[in-house]
CSV table of C-alpha atoms in Angstrom, one decimal:
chain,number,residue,atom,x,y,z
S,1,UNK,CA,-29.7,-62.3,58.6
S,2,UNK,CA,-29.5,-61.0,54.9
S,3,UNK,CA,-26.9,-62.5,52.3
S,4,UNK,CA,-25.6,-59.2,52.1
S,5,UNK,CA,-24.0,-59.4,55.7
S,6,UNK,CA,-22.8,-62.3,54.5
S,7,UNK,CA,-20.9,-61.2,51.5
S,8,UNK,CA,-19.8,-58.3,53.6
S,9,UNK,CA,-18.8,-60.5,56.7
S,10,UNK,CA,-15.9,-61.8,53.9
S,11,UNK,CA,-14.9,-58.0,53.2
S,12,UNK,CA,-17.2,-58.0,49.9
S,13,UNK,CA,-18.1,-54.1,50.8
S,14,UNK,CA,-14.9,-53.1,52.6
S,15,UNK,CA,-14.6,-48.8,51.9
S,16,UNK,CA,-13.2,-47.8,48.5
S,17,UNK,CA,-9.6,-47.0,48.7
S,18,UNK,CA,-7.3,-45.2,46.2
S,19,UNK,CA,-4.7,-47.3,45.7
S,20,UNK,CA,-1.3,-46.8,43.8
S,21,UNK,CA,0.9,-49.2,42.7
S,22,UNK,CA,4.5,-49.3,43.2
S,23,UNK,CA,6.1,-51.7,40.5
S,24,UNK,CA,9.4,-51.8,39.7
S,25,UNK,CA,10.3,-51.7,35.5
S,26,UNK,CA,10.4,-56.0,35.7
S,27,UNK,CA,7.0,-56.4,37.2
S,28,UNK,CA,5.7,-53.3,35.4
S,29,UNK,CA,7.5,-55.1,31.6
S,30,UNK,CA,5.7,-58.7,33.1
S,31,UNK,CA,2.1,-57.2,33.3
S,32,UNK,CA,2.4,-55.7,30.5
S,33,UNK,CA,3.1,-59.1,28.8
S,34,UNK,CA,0.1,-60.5,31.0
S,35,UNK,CA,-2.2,-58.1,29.6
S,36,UNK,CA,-1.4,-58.2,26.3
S,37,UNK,CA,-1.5,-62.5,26.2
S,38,UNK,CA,-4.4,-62.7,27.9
S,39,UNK,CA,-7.5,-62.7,26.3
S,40,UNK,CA,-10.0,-59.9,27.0
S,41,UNK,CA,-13.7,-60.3,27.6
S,42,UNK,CA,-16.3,-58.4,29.8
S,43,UNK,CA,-15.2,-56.5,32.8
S,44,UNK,CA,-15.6,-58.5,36.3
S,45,UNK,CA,-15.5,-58.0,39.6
S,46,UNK,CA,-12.8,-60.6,41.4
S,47,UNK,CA,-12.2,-61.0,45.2
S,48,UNK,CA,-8.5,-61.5,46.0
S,49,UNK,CA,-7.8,-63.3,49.4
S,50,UNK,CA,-3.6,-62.9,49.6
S,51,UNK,CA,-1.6,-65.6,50.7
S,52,UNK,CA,0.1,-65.0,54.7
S,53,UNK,CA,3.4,-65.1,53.6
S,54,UNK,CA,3.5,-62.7,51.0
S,55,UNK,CA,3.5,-58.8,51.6
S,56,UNK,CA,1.1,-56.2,50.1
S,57,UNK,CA,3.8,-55.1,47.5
S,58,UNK,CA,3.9,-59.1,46.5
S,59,UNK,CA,-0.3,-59.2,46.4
S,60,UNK,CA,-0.6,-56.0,44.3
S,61,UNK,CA,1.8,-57.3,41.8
S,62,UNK,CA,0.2,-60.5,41.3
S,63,UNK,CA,-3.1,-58.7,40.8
S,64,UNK,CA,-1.4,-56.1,38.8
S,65,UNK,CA,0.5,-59.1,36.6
S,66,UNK,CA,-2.7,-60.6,36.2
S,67,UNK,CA,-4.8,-58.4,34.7
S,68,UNK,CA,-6.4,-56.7,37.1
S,69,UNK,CA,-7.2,-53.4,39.0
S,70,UNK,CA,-7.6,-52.8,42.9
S,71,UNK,CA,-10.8,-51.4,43.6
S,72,UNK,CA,-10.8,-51.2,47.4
S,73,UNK,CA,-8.3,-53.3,49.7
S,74,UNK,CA,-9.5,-54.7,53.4
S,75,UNK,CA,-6.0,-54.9,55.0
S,76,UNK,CA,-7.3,-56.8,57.9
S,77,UNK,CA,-7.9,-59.6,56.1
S,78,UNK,CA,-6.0,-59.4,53.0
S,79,UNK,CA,-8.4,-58.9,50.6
S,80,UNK,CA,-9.1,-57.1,47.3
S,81,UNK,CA,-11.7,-56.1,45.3
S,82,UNK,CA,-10.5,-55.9,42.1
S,83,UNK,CA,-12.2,-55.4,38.3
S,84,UNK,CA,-10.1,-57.0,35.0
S,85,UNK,CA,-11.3,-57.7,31.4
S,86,UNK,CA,-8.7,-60.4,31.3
S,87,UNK,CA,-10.3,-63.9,30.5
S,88,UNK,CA,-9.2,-66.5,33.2
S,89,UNK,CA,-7.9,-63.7,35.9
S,90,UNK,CA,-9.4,-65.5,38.2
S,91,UNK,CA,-6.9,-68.4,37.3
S,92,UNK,CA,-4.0,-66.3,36.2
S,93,UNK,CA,-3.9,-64.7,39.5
S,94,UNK,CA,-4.4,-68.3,42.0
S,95,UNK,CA,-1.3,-69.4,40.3
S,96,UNK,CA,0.7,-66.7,41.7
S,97,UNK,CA,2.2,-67.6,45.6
S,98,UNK,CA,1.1,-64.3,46.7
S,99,UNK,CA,-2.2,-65.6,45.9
S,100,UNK,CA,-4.2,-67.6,48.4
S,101,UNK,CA,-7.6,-67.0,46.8
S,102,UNK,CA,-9.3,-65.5,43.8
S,103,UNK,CA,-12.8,-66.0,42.3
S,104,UNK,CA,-15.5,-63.9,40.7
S,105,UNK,CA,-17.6,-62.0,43.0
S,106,UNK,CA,-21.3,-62.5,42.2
S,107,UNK,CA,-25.1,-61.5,44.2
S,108,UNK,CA,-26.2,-65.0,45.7
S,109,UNK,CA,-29.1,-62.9,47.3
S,110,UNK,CA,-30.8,-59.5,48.0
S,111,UNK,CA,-33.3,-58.2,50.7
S,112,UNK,CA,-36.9,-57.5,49.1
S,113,UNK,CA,-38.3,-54.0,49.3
S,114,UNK,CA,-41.3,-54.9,51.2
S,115,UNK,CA,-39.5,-56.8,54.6
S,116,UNK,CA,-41.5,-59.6,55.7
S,117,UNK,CA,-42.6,-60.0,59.0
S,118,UNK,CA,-40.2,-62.2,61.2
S,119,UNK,CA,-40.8,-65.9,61.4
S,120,UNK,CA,-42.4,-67.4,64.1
S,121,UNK,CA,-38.8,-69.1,65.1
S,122,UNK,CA,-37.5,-65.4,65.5
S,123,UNK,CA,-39.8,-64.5,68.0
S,124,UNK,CA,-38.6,-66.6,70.8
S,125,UNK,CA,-40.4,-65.1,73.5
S,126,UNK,CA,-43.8,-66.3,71.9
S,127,UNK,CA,-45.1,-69.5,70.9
S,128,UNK,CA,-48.2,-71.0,69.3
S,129,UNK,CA,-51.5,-69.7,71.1
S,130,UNK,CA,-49.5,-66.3,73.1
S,131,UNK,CA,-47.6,-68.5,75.9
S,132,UNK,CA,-44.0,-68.0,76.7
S,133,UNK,CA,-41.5,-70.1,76.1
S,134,UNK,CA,-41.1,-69.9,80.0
S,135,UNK,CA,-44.4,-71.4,80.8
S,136,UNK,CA,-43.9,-74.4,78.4
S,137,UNK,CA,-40.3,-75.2,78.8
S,138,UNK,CA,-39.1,-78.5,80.1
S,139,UNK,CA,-36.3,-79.4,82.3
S,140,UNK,CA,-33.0,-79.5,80.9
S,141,UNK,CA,-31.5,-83.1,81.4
S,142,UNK,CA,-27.9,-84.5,82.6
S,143,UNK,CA,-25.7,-82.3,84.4
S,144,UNK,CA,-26.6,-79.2,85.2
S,145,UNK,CA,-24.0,-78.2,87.9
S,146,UNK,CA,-22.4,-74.5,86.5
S,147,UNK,CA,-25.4,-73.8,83.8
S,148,UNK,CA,-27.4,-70.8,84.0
S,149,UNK,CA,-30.2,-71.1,86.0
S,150,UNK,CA,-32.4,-70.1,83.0
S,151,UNK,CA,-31.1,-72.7,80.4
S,152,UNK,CA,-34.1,-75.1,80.7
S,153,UNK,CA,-35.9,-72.0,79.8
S,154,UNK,CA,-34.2,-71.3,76.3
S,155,UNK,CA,-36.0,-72.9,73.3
S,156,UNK,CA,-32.9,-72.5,71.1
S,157,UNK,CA,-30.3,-74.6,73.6
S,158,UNK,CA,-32.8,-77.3,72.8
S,159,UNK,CA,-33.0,-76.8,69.5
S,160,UNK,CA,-29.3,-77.3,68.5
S,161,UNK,CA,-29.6,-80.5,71.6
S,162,UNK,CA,-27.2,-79.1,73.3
S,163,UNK,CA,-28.6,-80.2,76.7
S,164,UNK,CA,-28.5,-83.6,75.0
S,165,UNK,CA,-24.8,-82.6,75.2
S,166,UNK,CA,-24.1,-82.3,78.4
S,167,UNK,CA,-24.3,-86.0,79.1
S,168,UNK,CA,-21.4,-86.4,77.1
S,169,UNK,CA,-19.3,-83.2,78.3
S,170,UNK,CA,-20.2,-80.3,81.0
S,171,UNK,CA,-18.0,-77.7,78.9
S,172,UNK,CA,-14.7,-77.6,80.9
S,173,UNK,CA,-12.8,-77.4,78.0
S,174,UNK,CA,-12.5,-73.8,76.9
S,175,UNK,CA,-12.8,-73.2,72.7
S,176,UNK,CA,-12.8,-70.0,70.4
S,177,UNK,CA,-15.2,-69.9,68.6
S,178,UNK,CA,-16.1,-66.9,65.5
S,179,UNK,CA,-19.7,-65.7,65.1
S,180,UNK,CA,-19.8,-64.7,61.5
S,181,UNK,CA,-23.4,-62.3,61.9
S,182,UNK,CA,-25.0,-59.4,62.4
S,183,UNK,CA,-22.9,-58.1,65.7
S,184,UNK,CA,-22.2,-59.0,68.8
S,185,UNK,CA,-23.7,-56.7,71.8
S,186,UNK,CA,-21.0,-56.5,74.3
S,187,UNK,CA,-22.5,-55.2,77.0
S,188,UNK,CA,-24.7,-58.3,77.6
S,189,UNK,CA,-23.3,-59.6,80.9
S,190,UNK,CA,-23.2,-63.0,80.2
S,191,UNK,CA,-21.1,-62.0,77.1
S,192,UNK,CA,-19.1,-59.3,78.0
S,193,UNK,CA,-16.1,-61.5,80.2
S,194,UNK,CA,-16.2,-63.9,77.3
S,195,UNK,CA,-15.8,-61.4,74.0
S,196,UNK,CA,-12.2,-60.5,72.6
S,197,UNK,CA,-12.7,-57.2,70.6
S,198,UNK,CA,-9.1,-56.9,69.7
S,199,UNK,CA,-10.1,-60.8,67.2
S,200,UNK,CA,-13.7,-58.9,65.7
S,201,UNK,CA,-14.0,-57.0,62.9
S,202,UNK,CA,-17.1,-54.9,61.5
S,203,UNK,CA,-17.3,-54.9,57.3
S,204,UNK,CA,-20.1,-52.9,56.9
S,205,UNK,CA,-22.1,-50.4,56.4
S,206,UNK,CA,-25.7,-49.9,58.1
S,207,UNK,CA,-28.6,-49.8,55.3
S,208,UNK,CA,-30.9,-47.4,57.0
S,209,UNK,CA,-34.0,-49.5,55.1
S,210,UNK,CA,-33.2,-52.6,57.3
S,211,UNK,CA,-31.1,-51.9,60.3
S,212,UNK,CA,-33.2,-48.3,60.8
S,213,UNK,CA,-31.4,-44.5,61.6
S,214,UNK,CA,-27.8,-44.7,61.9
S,215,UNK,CA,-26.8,-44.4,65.3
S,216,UNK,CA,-23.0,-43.5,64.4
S,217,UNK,CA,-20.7,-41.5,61.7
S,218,UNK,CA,-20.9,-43.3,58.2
S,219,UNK,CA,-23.5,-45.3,59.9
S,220,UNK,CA,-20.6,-48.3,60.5
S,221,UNK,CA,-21.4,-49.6,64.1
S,222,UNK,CA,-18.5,-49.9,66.4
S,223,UNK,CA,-17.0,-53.4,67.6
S,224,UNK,CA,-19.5,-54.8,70.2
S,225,UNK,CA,-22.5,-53.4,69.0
S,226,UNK,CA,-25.8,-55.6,66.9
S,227,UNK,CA,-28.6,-53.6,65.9
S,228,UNK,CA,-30.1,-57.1,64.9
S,229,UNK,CA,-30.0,-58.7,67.9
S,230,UNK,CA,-29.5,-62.4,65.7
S,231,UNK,CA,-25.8,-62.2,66.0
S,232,UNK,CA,-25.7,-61.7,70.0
S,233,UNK,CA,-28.5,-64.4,70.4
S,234,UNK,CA,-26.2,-67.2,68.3
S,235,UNK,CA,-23.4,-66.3,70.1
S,236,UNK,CA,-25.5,-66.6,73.6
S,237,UNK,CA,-26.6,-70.3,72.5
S,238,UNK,CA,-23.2,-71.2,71.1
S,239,UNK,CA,-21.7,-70.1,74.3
């Protein structure tokens, strides 16, 4: 999985929005002070997480008090993207109670050019020498009463130990849990009676150089769909 989904995963690349903001003369009279206190430097790109109990209006005049100007806006979530030249936005704007979150936004990663051939770990369905993992798999340990009757076959249950797990609990206890990836493919059967679209949310866009021709309009795959395959395969083993 690149960074990029990553970044994106938090909103980082969420669809430019117009925005206009409504202040009223107060607000408008205190970013004006704001602006012309703080110091200004380079521009910057900021991400904005809002607090939960403050409203948009709140949010956009914290940003707007602070120095800064909303690029595009994830409602979702809360989040802004926002660009200021004021020195120590970042700070200006965590002070504010509509303000949950603010810090620069920066590239921790990128995807080369040349994409390298998967790693061996990838390719589950072969191991060292062309056997399956099917032929060398060994049983899976402790209770097995309700498992699948292909678990002891799956390299990547052992991996994380969860069959070491099971002597300690058989799963009766029922958790939600957030796969923060490349998609989830919701018509996989074991998945499917087990996945609440209404909680998942899609922040990007497809890059045709890695996730291939755009199967949908503005190449943004619906809920429920993983081009990847990574993102359904974690959730399989974490389920």
């Amino acid at each position: 999985m690149r960074t990029r989904r990553l970044l994106a995963g938090a909103a980082a690349t969420a669809a430019a929005l117009a925005t206009a903001l409504a202040v009223t003369p107060a607000t408008a009279q205190a970013g004006a002070s704001a602006a012309t206190t703080a110091s200004q430097g380079a521009r910057q790109t900021y991400l904005v997480l809002a607090e939960r109990s403050a409203t948009r209006e709140q949010t956009l005049a914290a940003i707007k008090d602070a120095g800064g100007s909303v690029v595009s806006e994830n409602r979702a979530i809360g989040l802004y993207e926002v660009t200021s030249t004021a020195t120590g936005f970042g700070a200006t704007a965590r002070a504010s109670k509509a303000v949950r979150a603010a810090a620069a936004n920066r590239v921790v990663g990128s995807t080369p050019r040349q994409l390298a051939k998967p790693k061996a770990v990838e390719q589950e369905h072969v191991l060292a020498g062309g056997q399956t993992a099917a032929a060398t798999a060994a049983p899976t340990p402790g209770d097995v009463s309700g498992m699948d009757p292909l678990d002891s076959n799956l390299w990547g249950l052992r991996m994380v130990r969860s069959d070491l797990a099971r002597s300690v609990t058989s799963g009766d206890h029922r958790v939600r849990v957030g796969i923060l990836d490349s998609g989830i493919d919701a018509r996989n059967p074991d998945i499917a009676p087990n996945f609440d679209a209404s909680l998942s949310r899609n922040f990007v866009t497809d890059i045709p150089e890695i996730d291939g021709p755009c199967e949908f309009n503005g190449c943004k795959d619906p809920i429920g769909w993983d081009d990847s395959g990574h993102g359904t395969h974690v959730a399989g083993t974490v389920a």
